[in-house]
Amino acid sequence: MVRATTERSKEGYHHGNLRVALLASAREMLETQGVGALKLRAITRQVEVSPMAVAPHFGNLRGLLTALATQGFEELAHAIKTGKARSLKDAGLAYIYFAIRNPGLFTLMFRGDAIDRSDPAFAGAASDSFALLDTWAGTSGKAAGFAPQIAEAVMWGKVHGLAILAIDGLLTPLVQATDPHIDLEQFLEQALDYMNTATSG
Amino acid sequence: MVRATTERSKEGYHHGNLRVALLASAREMLETQGVGALKLRAITRQVEVSPMAVAPHFGNLRGLLTALATQGFEELAHAIKTGKARSLKDAGLAYIYFAIRNPGLFTLMFRGDAIDRSDPAFAGAASDSFALLDTWAGTSGKAAGFAPQIAEAVMWGKVHGLAILAIDGLLTPLVQATDPHIDLEQFLEQALDYMNTATSG
DNA sequence: CATTAGTCTTTACAATGTAAATATGACAGA
DNA sequence: TCTGTCATATTTACATTGTAAAGACTAATG
């Protein structure tokens, strides 16, 4: 339960910090119970506020989820920029690690039917993240006869695919079958190494 | 609107072919209006049947969607096997083309919160498809020092990522920026070529 | 102090999925 | 042909969802 810094003034109207409280509450439910648990009434119940209290801040549920996804893309861009993202592999790793450490949020960020992709703030944050990946892809060796957009799409597709498969648990059988055994993060790191060294993958 | 072969007997009870009619109706709505339109009452309304008519055949909505997703995996496996899937690239292309030609269905097949992954028929059909991809990945040149599961995950991740990005429309800006201009299917084919020839991508 | 604007609640409503009970008709055995 | 049996489909009822509309309350502004 997230509250305003000063206990909410007199327990009456005006929460004081409702916007961030709703986002924090929704995010907590998102990671602990999955995207399916993101019901308006469940979120507002946790903040002890009426369902329609979202209206002034987000309009409706879709607006709230869109704001949450926007926040996710901002964090993703930050993760790619900072850390040790000094190479193509590190940029890809940052993308994948963000996904598996925030699985619910990452899923929401790409759920076109749950959010409003035409929202300016969302669209901006999303394309900022994508542009960062494009930058890294552009620094890679370009093969002759291919449009630069191909290299960008491939770079993005590879990390995105691994991230989604990992989140959905579809990689677990493969990871468990490794001998000697390695964990998921090691598996993913080696997968990126493999892509950049092996010719046919 | 899908009906029994012989017009339904007397417009009374007993549709005669309800199971396949429901699946066909659901699939049509899925591709024309997206996964968000897959409401139980909307589906049964189109077949002119009461909402609870799904119970004898599928149990509930989740059961119906699971059966639909199962059908999808069966078709995917068929698409990979047949056609001109005689190489690693063709197997990957079959996967991607199936996805962009059945975007709604493909999305549903990976929506863990809308279907029942523990359903035996579904689990079987799904792992059949995955095993096919693994087979092709196994035939590719193995780089030294990597577990074979890494090669499988990378192969799968690449095609899956491109498929998802294409379905979500996130590749469209890149495709439109190509010069000379190529369409989406050409773009994806070249992307697969690029992955198998270029070293770092 | 009065007004105004923003925040939150209340009430009401249409729509969803499904449990429980009921009705229907196909079909097998006499 | 009658009779029982059983899967199939309907009906009714209910809890839950998101939100439009109208009202209550508070903070800020003049």
Coordinates of C-alpha atoms (C1' of nucleotides) in Angstrom, one line a residue, chain B residues 9 13-14 38-41 45 51-52 60-61, chain C residues 15-26:
Chain B
S9 CA -32.4 -29.9 -38.0
Y13 CA -31.9 -27.8 -30.0
H14 CA -28.8 -29.7 -31.1
L38 CA -12.9 -12.9 -28.1
K39 CA -15.8 -12.6 -25.7
L40 CA -17.9 -15.6 -25.0
R41 CA -21.2 -13.9 -25.6
R45 CA -24.2 -14.7 -30.6
P51 CA -23.6 -18.5 -24.1
M52 CA -23.6 -21.7 -22.0
N60 CA -15.8 -22.6 -20.6
L61 CA -14.3 -19.7 -22.6
Chain C
dA15 C1' -21.8 -6.0 -20.2
dT16 C1' -19.1 -9.9 -19.0
dG17 C1' -18.4 -15.3 -17.5
dT18 C1' -20.4 -19.0 -15.3
dA19 C1' -22.9 -22.1 -11.7
dA20 C1' -27.3 -24.4 -11.2
dA21 C1' -31.4 -26.0 -12.7
dT22 C1' -34.3 -27.1 -16.5
dA23 C1' -35.8 -28.4 -21.1
dT24 C1' -35.0 -30.8 -25.5
dG25 C1' -34.2 -34.4 -28.7
dA26 C1' -31.4 -38.4 -30.4

